[in-house]
Amino acid sequence: MPNSSSARKRRRPSIHAVAESAGVAPSTVSRFLNGKLEIAPDTEERIRKAIADVGYTRPHRAEPSTGKMPLVAIVVPRVEIAYFADLADRVADAAERAGLETVICTTRSRGFKRGSLIEQLLALPVAGVIFAGTNRHNEGVRQFQEAGIPVIAIAEPVKGLELDSVRVDYGSGAHQAVAYLASLGHRSIAMVAGPQWLESNIAARAGFEDAMRQSGLEPRRQNQLFGEISRDFGYSALSQLLLAEERPTAVYVTADEIALGMYSAARDLGVALPEELSIVGSDDISTAQFLTPALTSIRLPRDKMADRAIDILLSRLAGEESDEVADLVLPVTLQVRSSATASM
């Protein structure tokens, strides 16, 4: 991207610099400066000293005539998908801790296109957008950028646009899942994922195939199924796997929402879990531990994702600019439960 004085200002001392110098979170600095947080005298002294030391000055911005706090729009594909509902809640909590108001809306998985939803949001005093998209068409994001409203992509980057983003290491998650299943003696491991073009699934596929080869296994493309992030797809995917020439004994699923559909199919088709089929999911939704058997899943650090997204947004709202967009990739961990067992 071209770099010019008209496009970029010289980078000013940031809230992050103040927070680092004071030994507190960026949201603490933001809330303190906005008069939304009472802090201990020694903490206040550290913050004020840090402000002076780094030379931070607050940008001059017009305050809303209503006196309300800045409004942040949290956009997710569907709130009935547990992962996105939980992610939206955690972003809203992080925003509240930073003294921001929020509104949660859904694209209904139809893409974030120019249209009524965008116009309705632009009619509100929206100061920023936290965007979790799983669609090919997200032209509406560009419309916010054109209006000078910062957009932070969370979970998935948006192709074709330079956006600050916070995501997780999906490749590592897939690698951990396969390595665990292989350690249990499984030699035929399938992968069931959401849309094939999603960056998270591209990374997951690479991690899956790499882990298979490192375990001395051949990743069979016929045992890699892609579809929508839904229980219906999970239900149909299990039926397809049962008809495979070499029926898998284990499966890595890139979304717990899909795994829920596979659980239903297993019950209806008389497939014993995990004795006949071991399953490892991804997202570690709140209901995973209450399933029978309890679902082993890749745990995503949703609290950290939310906190980092809000921290970046606070930086943009404070007028900080740089020549590069932020791209944070957070680690994931395997939460072992009882849905995977040793191969018979």
PDB file of C-alpha atoms in Angstrom, residues 87-317:
ATOM      1  CA  LEU A  87     -17.805 -14.554  21.125  1.00  0.00           C
ATOM      2  CA  ALA A  88     -20.207 -11.616  20.791  1.00  0.00           C
ATOM      3  CA  ASP A  89     -20.933 -11.707  24.525  1.00  0.00           C
ATOM      4  CA  ARG A  90     -17.241 -11.671  25.375  1.00  0.00           C
ATOM      5  CA  VAL A  91     -16.556  -8.776  23.011  1.00  0.00           C
ATOM      6  CA  ALA A  92     -19.473  -6.895  24.593  1.00  0.00           C
ATOM      7  CA  ASP A  93     -18.036  -7.569  28.053  1.00  0.00           C
ATOM      8  CA  ALA A  94     -14.583  -6.349  26.978  1.00  0.00           C
ATOM      9  CA  ALA A  95     -16.132  -3.241  25.435  1.00  0.00           C
ATOM     10  CA  GLU A  96     -18.095  -2.514  28.603  1.00  0.00           C
ATOM     11  CA  ARG A  97     -14.930  -2.784  30.687  1.00  0.00           C
ATOM     12  CA  ALA A  98     -13.405  -0.193  28.341  1.00  0.00           C
ATOM     13  CA  GLY A  99     -16.358   2.154  28.790  1.00  0.00           C
ATOM     14  CA  LEU A 100     -17.924   1.477  25.388  1.00  0.00           C
ATOM     15  CA  GLU A 101     -21.556   0.797  24.546  1.00  0.00           C
ATOM     16  CA  THR A 102     -22.360  -2.065  22.170  1.00  0.00           C
ATOM     17  CA  VAL A 103     -24.976  -3.287  19.746  1.00  0.00           C
ATOM     18  CA  ILE A 104     -24.930  -6.877  18.447  1.00  0.00           C
ATOM     19  CA  CYS A 105     -26.280  -7.646  14.989  1.00  0.00           C
ATOM     20  CA  THR A 106     -26.226 -10.603  12.624  1.00  0.00           C
ATOM     21  CA  THR A 107     -25.783 -10.919   8.874  1.00  0.00           C
ATOM     22  CA  ARG A 108     -27.840 -14.147   8.905  1.00  0.00           C
ATOM     23  CA  SER A 109     -24.903 -15.689   7.006  1.00  0.00           C
ATOM     24  CA  ARG A 110     -25.887 -13.719   3.892  1.00  0.00           C
ATOM     25  CA  GLY A 111     -22.757 -11.643   3.671  1.00  0.00           C
ATOM     26  CA  PHE A 112     -22.116  -8.132   4.912  1.00  0.00           C
ATOM     27  CA  LYS A 113     -23.247  -6.337   1.777  1.00  0.00           C
ATOM     28  CA  ARG A 114     -24.109  -2.750   1.074  1.00  0.00           C
ATOM     29  CA  GLY A 115     -27.750  -2.397   1.993  1.00  0.00           C
ATOM     30  CA  SER A 116     -30.276  -1.832   4.728  1.00  0.00           C
ATOM     31  CA  LEU A 117     -28.250  -3.263   7.623  1.00  0.00           C
ATOM     32  CA  ILE A 118     -25.269  -1.086   6.753  1.00  0.00           C
ATOM     33  CA  GLU A 119     -27.458   1.994   6.388  1.00  0.00           C
ATOM     34  CA  GLN A 120     -29.117   1.331   9.726  1.00  0.00           C
ATOM     35  CA  LEU A 121     -25.776   0.994  11.474  1.00  0.00           C
ATOM     36  CA  LEU A 122     -24.358   4.095   9.785  1.00  0.00           C
ATOM     37  CA  ALA A 123     -27.414   6.019  10.979  1.00  0.00           C
ATOM     38  CA  LEU A 124     -26.342   5.245  14.542  1.00  0.00           C
ATOM     39  CA  PRO A 125     -23.393   6.979  16.241  1.00  0.00           C
ATOM     40  CA  VAL A 126     -21.213   3.911  15.605  1.00  0.00           C
ATOM     41  CA  ALA A 127     -17.588   4.613  16.468  1.00  0.00           C
ATOM     42  CA  GLY A 128     -16.199   1.223  15.510  1.00  0.00           C
ATOM     43  CA  VAL A 129     -17.052  -2.283  14.312  1.00  0.00           C
ATOM     44  CA  ILE A 130     -15.870  -5.676  15.562  1.00  0.00           C
ATOM     45  CA  PHE A 131     -16.549  -7.976  12.623  1.00  0.00           C
ATOM     46  CA  ALA A 132     -16.712 -11.774  12.686  1.00  0.00           C
ATOM     47  CA  GLY A 133     -17.444 -12.753   9.104  1.00  0.00           C
ATOM     48  CA  THR A 134     -17.730 -16.138   7.414  1.00  0.00           C
ATOM     49  CA  ASN A 135     -19.013 -14.960   4.033  1.00  0.00           C
ATOM     50  CA  ARG A 136     -17.473 -14.325   0.650  1.00  0.00           C
ATOM     51  CA  HIS A 137     -19.214 -10.964   0.215  1.00  0.00           C
ATOM     52  CA  ASN A 138     -18.367  -8.305   2.775  1.00  0.00           C
ATOM     53  CA  GLU A 139     -18.549  -5.083   0.781  1.00  0.00           C
ATOM     54  CA  GLY A 140     -20.252  -3.430   3.744  1.00  0.00           C
ATOM     55  CA  VAL A 141     -16.954  -3.467   5.610  1.00  0.00           C
ATOM     56  CA  ARG A 142     -15.499  -1.187   2.937  1.00  0.00           C
ATOM     57  CA  GLN A 143     -18.452   1.168   3.393  1.00  0.00           C
ATOM     58  CA  PHE A 144     -17.555   1.607   7.051  1.00  0.00           C
ATOM     59  CA  GLN A 145     -13.939   2.232   6.112  1.00  0.00           C
ATOM     60  CA  GLU A 146     -15.043   4.855   3.604  1.00  0.00           C
ATOM     61  CA  ALA A 147     -16.996   6.534   6.408  1.00  0.00           C
ATOM     62  CA  GLY A 148     -13.826   6.671   8.515  1.00  0.00           C
ATOM     63  CA  ILE A 149     -15.088   4.075  11.017  1.00  0.00           C
ATOM     64  CA  PRO A 150     -12.440   1.567  12.166  1.00  0.00           C
ATOM     65  CA  VAL A 151     -13.243  -2.111  11.638  1.00  0.00           C
ATOM     66  CA  ILE A 152     -11.471  -4.901  13.522  1.00  0.00           C
ATOM     67  CA  ALA A 153     -11.817  -8.411  12.063  1.00  0.00           C
ATOM     68  CA  ILE A 154     -12.065 -11.091  14.717  1.00  0.00           C
ATOM     69  CA  ALA A 155     -11.675 -14.860  14.124  1.00  0.00           C
ATOM     70  CA  GLU A 156     -11.504 -14.501  10.308  1.00  0.00           C
ATOM     71  CA  PRO A 157      -9.616 -11.993   8.148  1.00  0.00           C
ATOM     72  CA  VAL A 158     -11.589 -10.308   5.375  1.00  0.00           C
ATOM     73  CA  LYS A 159     -10.163 -11.050   1.937  1.00  0.00           C
ATOM     74  CA  GLY A 160      -9.329  -8.091  -0.254  1.00  0.00           C
ATOM     75  CA  LEU A 161      -9.302  -5.529   2.561  1.00  0.00           C
ATOM     76  CA  GLU A 162      -6.541  -4.363   4.860  1.00  0.00           C
ATOM     77  CA  LEU A 163      -8.079  -4.636   8.315  1.00  0.00           C
ATOM     78  CA  ASP A 164      -6.706  -4.973  11.791  1.00  0.00           C
ATOM     79  CA  SER A 165      -7.423  -8.553  12.827  1.00  0.00           C
ATOM     80  CA  VAL A 166      -7.343 -10.878  15.818  1.00  0.00           C
ATOM     81  CA  ARG A 167      -7.455 -14.586  15.048  1.00  0.00           C
ATOM     82  CA  VAL A 168      -6.205 -17.900  16.363  1.00  0.00           C
ATOM     83  CA  ASP A 169      -3.762 -20.531  15.132  1.00  0.00           C
ATOM     84  CA  TYR A 170      -6.212 -22.883  13.419  1.00  0.00           C
ATOM     85  CA  GLY A 171      -3.369 -24.813  11.824  1.00  0.00           C
ATOM     86  CA  SER A 172      -1.935 -25.627  15.227  1.00  0.00           C
ATOM     87  CA  GLY A 173      -5.385 -26.654  16.454  1.00  0.00           C
ATOM     88  CA  ALA A 174      -5.784 -29.145  13.624  1.00  0.00           C
ATOM     89  CA  HIS A 175      -2.262 -30.421  14.188  1.00  0.00           C
ATOM     90  CA  GLN A 176      -2.934 -30.973  17.895  1.00  0.00           C
ATOM     91  CA  ALA A 177      -6.188 -32.800  17.158  1.00  0.00           C
ATOM     92  CA  VAL A 178      -4.628 -35.186  14.633  1.00  0.00           C
ATOM     93  CA  ALA A 179      -1.539 -35.824  16.759  1.00  0.00           C
ATOM     94  CA  TYR A 180      -3.790 -36.714  19.693  1.00  0.00           C
ATOM     95  CA  LEU A 181      -5.951 -39.078  17.635  1.00  0.00           C
ATOM     96  CA  ALA A 182      -2.870 -40.705  16.116  1.00  0.00           C
ATOM     97  CA  SER A 183      -1.428 -41.194  19.615  1.00  0.00           C
ATOM     98  CA  LEU A 184      -4.579 -43.200  20.421  1.00  0.00           C
ATOM     99  CA  GLY A 185      -3.754 -45.552  17.559  1.00  0.00           C
ATOM    100  CA  HIS A 186      -6.140 -44.207  14.909  1.00  0.00           C
ATOM    101  CA  ARG A 187      -4.839 -44.755  11.378  1.00  0.00           C
ATOM    102  CA  SER A 188      -7.848 -43.586   9.356  1.00  0.00           C
ATOM    103  CA  ILE A 189      -8.692 -40.021  10.386  1.00  0.00           C
ATOM    104  CA  ALA A 190     -11.170 -37.802   8.546  1.00  0.00           C
ATOM    105  CA  MET A 191     -11.644 -34.036   8.568  1.00  0.00           C
ATOM    106  CA  VAL A 192     -15.029 -32.316   8.452  1.00  0.00           C
ATOM    107  CA  ALA A 193     -14.937 -28.531   8.048  1.00  0.00           C
ATOM    108  CA  GLY A 194     -16.924 -25.450   7.163  1.00  0.00           C
ATOM    109  CA  PRO A 195     -16.498 -23.593   3.847  1.00  0.00           C
ATOM    110  CA  GLN A 196     -13.336 -24.630   2.026  1.00  0.00           C
ATOM    111  CA  TRP A 197     -12.411 -21.040   1.104  1.00  0.00           C
ATOM    112  CA  LEU A 198     -12.389 -19.702   4.676  1.00  0.00           C
ATOM    113  CA  GLU A 199      -8.876 -18.764   5.816  1.00  0.00           C
ATOM    114  CA  SER A 200      -9.389 -20.691   9.069  1.00  0.00           C
ATOM    115  CA  ASN A 201     -10.259 -23.859   7.167  1.00  0.00           C
ATOM    116  CA  ILE A 202      -7.390 -23.414   4.731  1.00  0.00           C
ATOM    117  CA  ALA A 203      -5.057 -23.228   7.729  1.00  0.00           C
ATOM    118  CA  ALA A 204      -6.809 -26.150   9.429  1.00  0.00           C
ATOM    119  CA  ARG A 205      -6.485 -28.300   6.324  1.00  0.00           C
ATOM    120  CA  ALA A 206      -2.764 -27.567   6.088  1.00  0.00           C
ATOM    121  CA  GLY A 207      -2.323 -28.413   9.771  1.00  0.00           C
ATOM    122  CA  PHE A 208      -4.392 -31.576   9.382  1.00  0.00           C
ATOM    123  CA  GLU A 209      -2.428 -32.873   6.404  1.00  0.00           C
ATOM    124  CA  ASP A 210       0.924 -31.968   7.937  1.00  0.00           C
ATOM    125  CA  ALA A 211       0.086 -33.795  11.181  1.00  0.00           C
ATOM    126  CA  MET A 212      -1.160 -36.824   9.249  1.00  0.00           C
ATOM    127  CA  ARG A 213       2.104 -37.098   7.335  1.00  0.00           C
ATOM    128  CA  GLN A 214       4.175 -36.580  10.475  1.00  0.00           C
ATOM    129  CA  SER A 215       2.232 -39.479  12.013  1.00  0.00           C
ATOM    130  CA  GLY A 216       3.031 -41.670   9.024  1.00  0.00           C
ATOM    131  CA  LEU A 217      -0.510 -41.448   7.636  1.00  0.00           C
ATOM    132  CA  GLU A 218      -1.768 -40.492   4.192  1.00  0.00           C
ATOM    133  CA  PRO A 219      -4.322 -37.640   4.253  1.00  0.00           C
ATOM    134  CA  ARG A 220      -7.062 -38.895   1.951  1.00  0.00           C
ATOM    135  CA  ARG A 221      -8.915 -36.076   0.179  1.00  0.00           C
ATOM    136  CA  GLN A 222     -12.051 -38.242  -0.037  1.00  0.00           C
ATOM    137  CA  ASN A 223     -12.158 -38.159   3.764  1.00  0.00           C
ATOM    138  CA  GLN A 224     -12.022 -34.358   3.857  1.00  0.00           C
ATOM    139  CA  LEU A 225     -15.514 -32.892   3.717  1.00  0.00           C
ATOM    140  CA  PHE A 226     -16.385 -29.193   3.499  1.00  0.00           C
ATOM    141  CA  GLY A 227     -19.754 -27.487   3.860  1.00  0.00           C
ATOM    142  CA  GLU A 228     -21.604 -24.888   5.889  1.00  0.00           C
ATOM    143  CA  ILE A 229     -21.116 -24.326   9.604  1.00  0.00           C
ATOM    144  CA  SER A 230     -24.321 -26.034  10.694  1.00  0.00           C
ATOM    145  CA  ARG A 231     -25.679 -29.086  12.456  1.00  0.00           C
ATOM    146  CA  ASP A 232     -27.422 -30.138   9.245  1.00  0.00           C
ATOM    147  CA  PHE A 233     -24.075 -30.367   7.475  1.00  0.00           C
ATOM    148  CA  GLY A 234     -22.612 -32.339  10.375  1.00  0.00           C
ATOM    149  CA  TYR A 235     -25.508 -34.776  10.184  1.00  0.00           C
ATOM    150  CA  SER A 236     -25.038 -35.384   6.462  1.00  0.00           C
ATOM    151  CA  ALA A 237     -21.248 -35.516   6.777  1.00  0.00           C
ATOM    152  CA  LEU A 238     -21.372 -38.486   9.122  1.00  0.00           C
ATOM    153  CA  SER A 239     -23.587 -40.341   6.661  1.00  0.00           C
ATOM    154  CA  GLN A 240     -21.012 -39.722   3.929  1.00  0.00           C
ATOM    155  CA  LEU A 241     -18.129 -40.921   6.090  1.00  0.00           C
ATOM    156  CA  LEU A 242     -19.944 -44.157   6.879  1.00  0.00           C
ATOM    157  CA  LEU A 243     -20.112 -44.881   3.137  1.00  0.00           C
ATOM    158  CA  ALA A 244     -16.385 -44.271   2.568  1.00  0.00           C
ATOM    159  CA  GLU A 245     -14.342 -47.086   1.044  1.00  0.00           C
ATOM    160  CA  GLU A 246     -12.093 -46.975   4.099  1.00  0.00           C
ATOM    161  CA  ARG A 247     -14.398 -46.019   6.930  1.00  0.00           C
ATOM    162  CA  PRO A 248     -12.574 -43.662   9.337  1.00  0.00           C
ATOM    163  CA  THR A 249     -12.285 -44.524  13.001  1.00  0.00           C
ATOM    164  CA  ALA A 250     -11.788 -40.899  14.023  1.00  0.00           C
ATOM    165  CA  VAL A 251     -12.668 -37.435  12.772  1.00  0.00           C
ATOM    166  CA  TYR A 252     -11.431 -33.909  13.407  1.00  0.00           C
ATOM    167  CA  VAL A 253     -14.220 -31.334  13.079  1.00  0.00           C
ATOM    168  CA  THR A 254     -13.323 -27.654  12.654  1.00  0.00           C
ATOM    169  CA  ALA A 255     -16.456 -26.340  14.415  1.00  0.00           C
ATOM    170  CA  ASP A 256     -18.333 -27.748  17.396  1.00  0.00           C
ATOM    171  CA  GLU A 257     -21.582 -26.664  15.736  1.00  0.00           C
ATOM    172  CA  ILE A 258     -20.893 -29.234  13.007  1.00  0.00           C
ATOM    173  CA  ALA A 259     -19.911 -31.822  15.623  1.00  0.00           C
ATOM    174  CA  LEU A 260     -23.315 -31.411  17.282  1.00  0.00           C
ATOM    175  CA  GLY A 261     -24.940 -32.543  14.038  1.00  0.00           C
ATOM    176  CA  MET A 262     -22.625 -35.546  13.886  1.00  0.00           C
ATOM    177  CA  TYR A 263     -23.653 -36.505  17.406  1.00  0.00           C
ATOM    178  CA  SER A 264     -27.310 -36.474  16.328  1.00  0.00           C
ATOM    179  CA  ALA A 265     -26.533 -38.555  13.241  1.00  0.00           C
ATOM    180  CA  ALA A 266     -24.560 -41.063  15.303  1.00  0.00           C
ATOM    181  CA  ARG A 267     -27.506 -41.508  17.644  1.00  0.00           C
ATOM    182  CA  ASP A 268     -29.979 -41.959  14.780  1.00  0.00           C
ATOM    183  CA  LEU A 269     -27.722 -44.287  12.781  1.00  0.00           C
ATOM    184  CA  GLY A 270     -26.649 -46.411  15.718  1.00  0.00           C
ATOM    185  CA  VAL A 271     -22.974 -45.408  15.672  1.00  0.00           C
ATOM    186  CA  ALA A 272     -21.429 -45.734  19.133  1.00  0.00           C
ATOM    187  CA  LEU A 273     -19.313 -42.761  20.207  1.00  0.00           C
ATOM    188  CA  PRO A 274     -16.418 -43.036  20.827  1.00  0.00           C
ATOM    189  CA  GLU A 275     -16.138 -46.812  20.452  1.00  0.00           C
ATOM    190  CA  GLU A 276     -16.902 -46.837  16.711  1.00  0.00           C
ATOM    191  CA  LEU A 277     -15.951 -43.247  15.946  1.00  0.00           C
ATOM    192  CA  SER A 278     -13.797 -40.858  17.955  1.00  0.00           C
ATOM    193  CA  ILE A 279     -14.493 -37.144  17.512  1.00  0.00           C
ATOM    194  CA  VAL A 280     -12.389 -34.066  18.248  1.00  0.00           C
ATOM    195  CA  GLY A 281     -14.096 -30.723  17.691  1.00  0.00           C
ATOM    196  CA  SER A 282     -12.948 -27.121  17.648  1.00  0.00           C
ATOM    197  CA  ASP A 283     -14.200 -23.990  19.492  1.00  0.00           C
ATOM    198  CA  ASP A 284     -14.870 -25.714  22.855  1.00  0.00           C
ATOM    199  CA  ILE A 285     -18.361 -24.223  23.178  1.00  0.00           C
ATOM    200  CA  SER A 286     -19.912 -24.167  26.640  1.00  0.00           C
ATOM    201  CA  THR A 287     -22.122 -27.211  25.982  1.00  0.00           C
ATOM    202  CA  ALA A 288     -19.207 -29.407  24.828  1.00  0.00           C
ATOM    203  CA  GLN A 289     -18.570 -30.720  28.331  1.00  0.00           C
ATOM    204  CA  PHE A 290     -22.242 -31.654  28.805  1.00  0.00           C
ATOM    205  CA  LEU A 291     -22.575 -33.845  25.714  1.00  0.00           C
ATOM    206  CA  THR A 292     -22.553 -37.636  25.938  1.00  0.00           C
ATOM    207  CA  PRO A 293     -19.736 -38.407  25.503  1.00  0.00           C
ATOM    208  CA  ALA A 294     -18.225 -35.085  26.576  1.00  0.00           C
ATOM    209  CA  LEU A 295     -16.633 -33.528  23.497  1.00  0.00           C
ATOM    210  CA  THR A 296     -12.862 -33.249  23.245  1.00  0.00           C
ATOM    211  CA  SER A 297     -12.300 -29.925  21.516  1.00  0.00           C
ATOM    212  CA  ILE A 298      -9.730 -27.317  20.562  1.00  0.00           C
ATOM    213  CA  ARG A 299     -10.200 -24.456  23.011  1.00  0.00           C
ATOM    214  CA  LEU A 300     -10.054 -20.980  21.497  1.00  0.00           C
ATOM    215  CA  PRO A 301      -9.018 -18.101  23.810  1.00  0.00           C
ATOM    216  CA  ARG A 302     -12.195 -16.088  23.261  1.00  0.00           C
ATOM    217  CA  ASP A 303     -11.618 -13.758  26.222  1.00  0.00           C
ATOM    218  CA  LYS A 304      -8.188 -12.833  24.890  1.00  0.00           C
ATOM    219  CA  MET A 305      -9.565 -12.463  21.369  1.00  0.00           C
ATOM    220  CA  ALA A 306     -12.199 -10.038  22.653  1.00  0.00           C
ATOM    221  CA  ASP A 307      -9.753  -8.089  24.812  1.00  0.00           C
ATOM    222  CA  ARG A 308      -7.217  -7.712  22.019  1.00  0.00           C
ATOM    223  CA  ALA A 309      -9.862  -6.621  19.502  1.00  0.00           C
ATOM    224  CA  ILE A 310     -11.118  -3.930  21.870  1.00  0.00           C
ATOM    225  CA  ASP A 311      -7.561  -2.825  22.664  1.00  0.00           C
ATOM    226  CA  ILE A 312      -6.865  -2.333  18.956  1.00  0.00           C
ATOM    227  CA  LEU A 313     -10.149  -0.472  18.530  1.00  0.00           C
ATOM    228  CA  LEU A 314      -9.269   1.819  21.445  1.00  0.00           C
ATOM    229  CA  SER A 315      -5.997   2.616  19.713  1.00  0.00           C
ATOM    230  CA  ARG A 316      -7.802   3.528  16.497  1.00  0.00           C
ATOM    231  CA  LEU A 317     -10.386   5.613  18.347  1.00  0.00           C
TER     232      LEU A 317
END
